[in-house]
Amino acid sequence: MALEKQLSAGDSGEKVRKQTAVYVYEAPVRLWHWVTVLCILTLCISGYFIGSPLPAQPGEASDNYLMGYIRFAHFAAGYILAIAFVGRIYWAFVGNSHARELFIVPVWRKQWWSELLHELRWYLFLEKTPKKYIGHNPMGQLAMFGFFVIGNFFMIITGFALYGEGLGVGSWADRWFGWVIPLFGQSQDVHTWHHLGMWYIIIFVMTHVYVAVREDIMSRQSLISTMVGGWRMFKDDKPD
Ligand code: HEM
Ligand code: HEM
């Protein structure tokens, strides 16, 4: 309040807006988010080239290892993605209540459903006033669970099943994930589903980034900086 008085006492006559800030995303959640972003970017680019390889390189075959590097990048990012996801699940148990929102969607609450409808109307530009949320809004929560949590599980399980084929029968990946291949039919089916899974995740990412930027501008509460610094700012509608 004192700071506000001090600020508004200036000669410029500018009005000062008050903001309320709440600490929402703890450091491990934020770190996990951005590490996952880098992994998914690497996995999508390298995975795309695994599925649609580059034309043959000129020169001796033994002088070229381009596809080998692309596959290495894919597997390294795959390991990091999976280990980080295990860490994120651990943090859902030991972190604050917002760390659990990604995994527990309260579909049993009537109010959650009515707020989901409100969010849908808001995203479709049919509502004029946004609702404010300290954690995820119901629509974001549903999309993050349905597209990301399920999609990520699927990609990790099918990815390590394919990886187990490369490591060979009896390898750790074959022992842990080998059962996935007969479940889908045969190896090529797993390739196809793993490939389709990439587009499922890309649809999420495109929508997610659009919504994050749109909400940051339109909903009078911070979003992107919240995933960087942890604090959610609620901007008042009118200057005092
Ligand atoms: C591969 C790309 C991305 C993936 C897979 C992804 C995934 C996710 C997930 C799973 C969450 C939930 C976090 C949690 O509850 O632990 C989240 C939150 C968030 N992400 Fe991303 N994200 C991606 C890229 C981005 C980018 C590029 C931005 C910035 C423009 C961004 C901004 C945010 C924000 C602001 C939140 C918090 C939303 C809220 O407070 O409700 N994300 N993201
Ligand atoms: C979001 C995560 C991921 C994406 C978007 C992704 C994408 C892809 C794509 C598009 C392919 C080509 C499939 C084809 O058409 O044959 C592929 C292949 C593959 N991926 Fe992933 N992947 C992901 C996660 C993982 C993980 C976690 C692993 C585990 C190490 C993994 C291991 C593999 C393997 C072993 C192959 C086959 C390589 C080959 O045949 O040379 N992927 N991935």
Coordinates of C-alpha atoms and ligand atoms in Angstrom, one line a residue:
M1 CA 0.0 0.0 0.0
A2 CA 2.8 2.3 0.9
L3 CA 4.6 1.5 -2.3
E4 CA 1.4 2.2 -4.2
K5 CA 1.0 5.7 -2.6
Q6 CA 4.7 6.3 -3.3
L7 CA 4.2 5.3 -7.0
S8 CA 1.0 7.3 -7.5
A9 CA 2.5 10.3 -5.9
G10 CA 4.8 10.8 -8.9
D11 CA 4.3 13.8 -11.3
S12 CA 3.2 11.7 -14.2
G13 CA -0.3 11.2 -12.7
E14 CA -0.3 7.5 -13.9
K15 CA -2.8 5.3 -12.1
V16 CA -1.4 2.2 -10.2
R17 CA -3.0 -1.2 -10.6
K18 CA -2.9 -3.6 -7.8
Q19 CA -2.0 -7.3 -8.4
T20 CA -2.4 -10.3 -6.2
A21 CA 0.2 -13.0 -6.6
V22 CA -0.1 -16.7 -5.4
Y23 CA 2.8 -19.2 -5.5
V24 CA 1.5 -22.1 -7.6
Y25 CA 4.1 -24.2 -9.5
E26 CA 7.1 -25.3 -7.4
A27 CA 10.6 -25.4 -9.0
P28 CA 10.5 -29.2 -9.8
V29 CA 7.2 -28.8 -11.7
R30 CA 8.6 -25.9 -13.7
L31 CA 11.9 -27.6 -14.4
W32 CA 10.1 -30.8 -15.5
H33 CA 7.8 -28.8 -17.8
W34 CA 10.6 -27.1 -19.7
V35 CA 12.8 -30.3 -19.8
T36 CA 9.8 -32.1 -21.2
V37 CA 9.3 -29.4 -23.8
L38 CA 12.9 -29.8 -25.1
C39 CA 12.6 -33.6 -25.1
I40 CA 9.3 -33.6 -27.0
L41 CA 10.7 -31.2 -29.6
T42 CA 13.8 -33.4 -30.1
L43 CA 11.6 -36.5 -30.2
C44 CA 9.2 -35.1 -32.8
I45 CA 12.0 -33.9 -35.1
S46 CA 14.1 -37.0 -34.8
G47 CA 11.1 -39.3 -34.8
Y48 CA 9.8 -37.7 -38.0
F49 CA 13.1 -38.5 -39.7
I50 CA 13.1 -42.1 -38.4
G51 CA 9.7 -42.5 -40.0
S52 CA 10.6 -40.6 -43.2
P53 CA 14.4 -41.0 -43.5
L54 CA 16.5 -38.6 -45.6
P55 CA 17.5 -39.7 -49.1
A56 CA 20.8 -41.6 -49.3
Q57 CA 23.9 -39.6 -48.4
P58 CA 26.7 -39.3 -51.0
G59 CA 30.0 -41.1 -50.4
E60 CA 30.9 -44.3 -48.7
A61 CA 28.1 -45.8 -46.5
S62 CA 30.7 -46.2 -43.7
D63 CA 31.5 -42.5 -43.8
N64 CA 27.9 -41.5 -43.0
Y65 CA 26.3 -41.8 -39.6
L66 CA 23.6 -39.2 -39.9
M67 CA 20.6 -41.6 -39.3
G68 CA 22.6 -43.0 -36.4
Y69 CA 22.9 -39.6 -34.8
I70 CA 19.2 -38.9 -35.4
R71 CA 18.3 -42.2 -33.7
F72 CA 20.8 -41.5 -30.8
A73 CA 19.1 -38.1 -30.2
H74 CA 15.7 -39.9 -30.2
F75 CA 16.7 -42.5 -27.7
A76 CA 18.6 -40.1 -25.4
A77 CA 15.6 -37.7 -25.4
G78 CA 13.3 -40.7 -24.8
Y79 CA 15.3 -41.7 -21.7
I80 CA 15.2 -38.2 -20.3
L81 CA 11.5 -37.8 -21.0
A82 CA 10.7 -41.1 -19.3
I83 CA 12.9 -40.5 -16.2
A84 CA 11.6 -36.9 -15.9
F85 CA 8.0 -38.3 -16.0
V86 CA 8.7 -40.7 -13.2
G87 CA 10.2 -37.8 -11.2
R88 CA 7.0 -35.8 -12.0
I89 CA 4.8 -38.6 -10.7
Y90 CA 6.9 -38.7 -7.5
W91 CA 6.4 -34.9 -7.1
A92 CA 2.7 -35.4 -7.4
F93 CA 2.9 -37.3 -4.0
V94 CA 5.3 -34.9 -2.2
G95 CA 4.6 -31.5 -3.8
N96 CA 1.8 -29.0 -3.2
S97 CA -1.8 -29.6 -4.2
H98 CA -1.3 -28.0 -7.6
A99 CA 1.3 -30.7 -8.4
R100 CA -1.5 -33.3 -8.3
E101 CA -3.9 -31.5 -10.6
L102 CA -2.2 -33.0 -13.7
F103 CA -3.1 -36.5 -12.7
I104 CA -6.4 -36.2 -10.8
V105 CA -9.3 -34.8 -12.8
P106 CA -12.3 -34.3 -10.5
V107 CA -14.9 -35.6 -12.8
W108 CA -17.1 -36.6 -9.8
R109 CA -17.7 -32.9 -9.0
K110 CA -20.8 -31.3 -10.5
Q111 CA -19.3 -27.9 -10.2
W112 CA -16.2 -29.0 -12.2
W113 CA -18.4 -29.9 -15.1
S114 CA -20.3 -26.6 -15.1
E115 CA -17.0 -24.7 -15.0
L116 CA -15.8 -26.9 -17.8
L117 CA -18.8 -25.7 -19.9
H118 CA -18.0 -22.1 -18.9
E119 CA -14.4 -22.6 -20.1
L120 CA -15.5 -24.1 -23.4
R121 CA -17.8 -21.1 -24.0
W122 CA -15.0 -18.7 -23.0
Y123 CA -12.6 -20.4 -25.4
L124 CA -15.2 -20.1 -28.1
F125 CA -15.5 -16.4 -27.4
L126 CA -19.1 -16.8 -26.1
E127 CA -18.4 -15.6 -22.6
K128 CA -17.3 -12.1 -21.8
T129 CA -15.7 -12.6 -18.4
P130 CA -13.0 -15.1 -17.7
K131 CA -13.0 -17.2 -14.5
K132 CA -9.8 -17.0 -12.4
Y133 CA -8.0 -20.1 -11.3
I134 CA -5.0 -20.5 -9.0
G135 CA -4.1 -23.8 -10.6
H136 CA -5.3 -25.2 -14.0
N137 CA -8.7 -24.4 -15.3
P138 CA -11.0 -27.4 -15.9
M139 CA -10.5 -27.3 -19.7
G140 CA -6.7 -27.1 -19.4
Q141 CA -6.7 -29.9 -16.8
L142 CA -8.8 -32.2 -19.0
A143 CA -6.6 -31.5 -22.0
M144 CA -3.4 -32.0 -20.1
F145 CA -4.6 -35.3 -18.7
G146 CA -6.3 -36.7 -21.8
F147 CA -3.7 -35.6 -24.4
F148 CA -0.5 -35.3 -22.4
V149 CA -0.6 -37.8 -19.5
I150 CA -2.2 -40.6 -21.5
G151 CA -0.2 -39.7 -24.7
N152 CA 3.1 -39.5 -22.8
F153 CA 2.5 -42.9 -21.2
F154 CA 1.6 -44.4 -24.5
M155 CA 4.7 -43.0 -26.2
I156 CA 7.0 -44.2 -23.5
I157 CA 5.6 -47.7 -23.4
T158 CA 5.5 -48.1 -27.2
G159 CA 8.9 -46.4 -27.6
F160 CA 10.7 -48.7 -25.1
A161 CA 9.0 -51.7 -26.7
L162 CA 10.6 -50.7 -30.0
Y163 CA 13.9 -49.9 -28.2
G164 CA 13.8 -53.4 -26.7
E165 CA 13.8 -54.9 -30.2
G166 CA 17.0 -53.0 -31.0
L167 CA 18.7 -54.0 -27.7
G168 CA 17.7 -57.6 -28.3
V169 CA 15.9 -60.5 -26.7
G170 CA 16.5 -60.7 -22.9
S171 CA 17.6 -57.0 -22.6
W172 CA 16.0 -54.9 -19.8
A173 CA 13.7 -53.1 -22.3
D174 CA 12.6 -56.3 -23.9
R175 CA 11.9 -57.8 -20.5
W176 CA 9.9 -54.8 -19.3
F177 CA 8.2 -53.7 -22.5
G178 CA 8.4 -56.7 -24.8
W179 CA 4.8 -57.7 -24.1
V180 CA 3.6 -54.6 -25.9
I181 CA 4.5 -55.8 -29.4
P182 CA 2.3 -59.0 -29.5
L183 CA -0.5 -56.8 -27.9
F184 CA -0.5 -54.6 -31.0
G185 CA 0.2 -57.5 -33.5
Q186 CA 3.7 -57.1 -34.6
S187 CA 6.6 -54.6 -34.7
Q188 CA 5.3 -52.6 -37.7
D189 CA 2.0 -52.1 -35.9
V190 CA 3.8 -50.6 -32.9
H191 CA 5.8 -48.4 -35.3
T192 CA 2.5 -47.1 -36.8
W193 CA 0.8 -46.5 -33.4
H194 CA 3.9 -44.8 -32.0
H195 CA 4.0 -42.6 -35.1
L196 CA 0.3 -41.7 -34.8
G197 CA 1.0 -40.9 -31.1
M198 CA 3.4 -38.2 -32.2
W199 CA 0.6 -36.4 -34.1
Y200 CA -1.7 -36.8 -31.1
I201 CA 0.9 -35.0 -28.9
I202 CA 1.5 -32.4 -31.7
I203 CA -2.2 -31.5 -31.7
F204 CA -2.0 -31.0 -27.9
V205 CA 1.1 -28.9 -28.1
M206 CA -0.3 -26.6 -30.8
T207 CA -3.5 -26.0 -28.9
H208 CA -1.7 -25.7 -25.6
V209 CA 0.6 -23.0 -26.8
Y210 CA -2.2 -21.1 -28.5
V211 CA -4.3 -21.2 -25.3
A212 CA -1.4 -20.3 -23.0
V213 CA -0.7 -17.2 -25.1
R214 CA -4.4 -16.3 -25.5
E215 CA -5.1 -16.7 -21.8
D216 CA -2.1 -14.8 -20.8
I217 CA -3.4 -11.8 -22.8
M218 CA -7.2 -12.2 -22.3
S219 CA -7.9 -13.8 -19.0
R220 CA -6.4 -11.1 -16.7
Q221 CA -4.2 -13.6 -14.9
S222 CA -0.6 -14.6 -15.7
L223 CA 0.2 -17.9 -17.3
I224 CA 3.5 -18.2 -19.1
S225 CA 5.5 -16.3 -16.5
T226 CA 3.8 -18.6 -13.9
M227 CA 5.4 -21.6 -15.6
V228 CA 8.7 -19.7 -15.4
G229 CA 8.7 -18.2 -12.0
G230 CA 6.0 -20.1 -10.2
W231 CA 3.8 -17.1 -9.2
R232 CA 0.3 -16.4 -10.6
M233 CA -0.6 -12.7 -10.9
F234 CA -4.2 -11.7 -10.9
K235 CA -4.7 -8.4 -12.5
D236 CA -7.5 -6.2 -11.2
D237 CA -10.1 -5.2 -13.8
K238 CA -10.1 -1.6 -12.9
P239 CA -7.4 0.7 -11.4
D240 CA -8.3 1.7 -7.9
Ligands
HEM1 C1 6.2 -29.8 -26.1 C2 5.6 -28.8 -25.6 C3 4.8 -28.7 -24.4 C4 4.2 -29.7 -23.6 C5 4.2 -31.2 -23.8 C6 3.6 -29.1 -22.5 C7 2.9 -29.7 -21.4 C8 2.4 -29.1 -20.3 C9 1.8 -29.8 -19.2 C10 1.7 -31.3 -19.1 C11 1.4 -28.9 -18.3 C12 0.8 -29.2 -16.9 C13 1.9 -28.9 -15.9 C14 1.6 -29.6 -14.6 O1 0.5 -29.5 -14.1 O2 2.5 -30.1 -14.0 C15 1.7 -27.6 -18.9 C16 1.4 -26.4 -18.3 C17 1.7 -25.2 -18.9 N1 2.4 -24.9 -20.0 FE1 3.1 -26.3 -21.3 N2 3.8 -27.7 -22.6 C18 4.5 -27.5 -23.7 C19 4.9 -26.3 -24.2 C20 4.6 -25.1 -23.7 C21 5.0 -23.8 -24.2 C22 5.9 -23.5 -25.4 C23 4.5 -22.8 -23.4 C24 4.6 -21.3 -23.4 C25 4.1 -20.7 -24.4 C26 3.7 -23.5 -22.3 C27 3.1 -22.9 -21.3 C28 2.5 -23.6 -20.3 C29 1.8 -22.9 -19.2 C30 1.6 -21.4 -19.0 C31 1.3 -23.9 -18.3 C32 0.5 -23.7 -17.0 C33 -0.9 -23.5 -17.4 C34 -1.8 -23.2 -16.2 O3 -1.3 -22.6 -15.3 O4 -2.9 -23.7 -16.2 N3 3.9 -24.9 -22.5 N4 2.3 -27.8 -20.1
HEM2 C1 6.6 -37.9 -27.4 C2 7.5 -38.8 -27.5 C3 7.9 -39.5 -28.7 C4 7.7 -39.2 -30.0 C5 6.9 -38.0 -30.6 C6 8.3 -40.2 -30.9 C7 8.2 -40.3 -32.3 C8 8.7 -41.3 -33.0 C9 8.4 -41.5 -34.4 C10 7.6 -40.6 -35.3 C11 9.0 -42.7 -34.8 C12 9.0 -43.3 -36.2 C13 8.0 -44.4 -36.2 C14 7.9 -45.0 -37.6 O1 7.3 -44.4 -38.5 O2 8.5 -46.1 -37.8 C15 9.7 -43.2 -33.7 C16 10.4 -44.4 -33.6 C17 11.1 -44.8 -32.5 N1 11.0 -44.3 -31.2 FE1 9.9 -42.7 -30.6 N2 8.9 -41.1 -30.0 C18 8.7 -40.7 -28.7 C19 9.1 -41.3 -27.6 C20 10.0 -42.4 -27.6 C21 10.5 -43.0 -26.4 C22 10.3 -42.5 -25.0 C23 11.3 -44.0 -26.8 C24 12.2 -44.8 -25.9 C25 13.5 -44.9 -26.0 C26 11.3 -44.1 -28.3 C27 11.9 -45.0 -29.1 C28 11.7 -45.1 -30.4 C29 12.3 -46.2 -31.2 C30 13.2 -47.4 -30.6 C31 11.9 -46.1 -32.5 C32 12.2 -46.9 -33.7 C33 13.6 -46.6 -34.2 C34 13.9 -47.3 -35.5 O3 13.1 -48.1 -36.0 O4 15.0 -47.0 -36.0 N3 10.4 -43.1 -28.7 N4 9.5 -42.4 -32.6

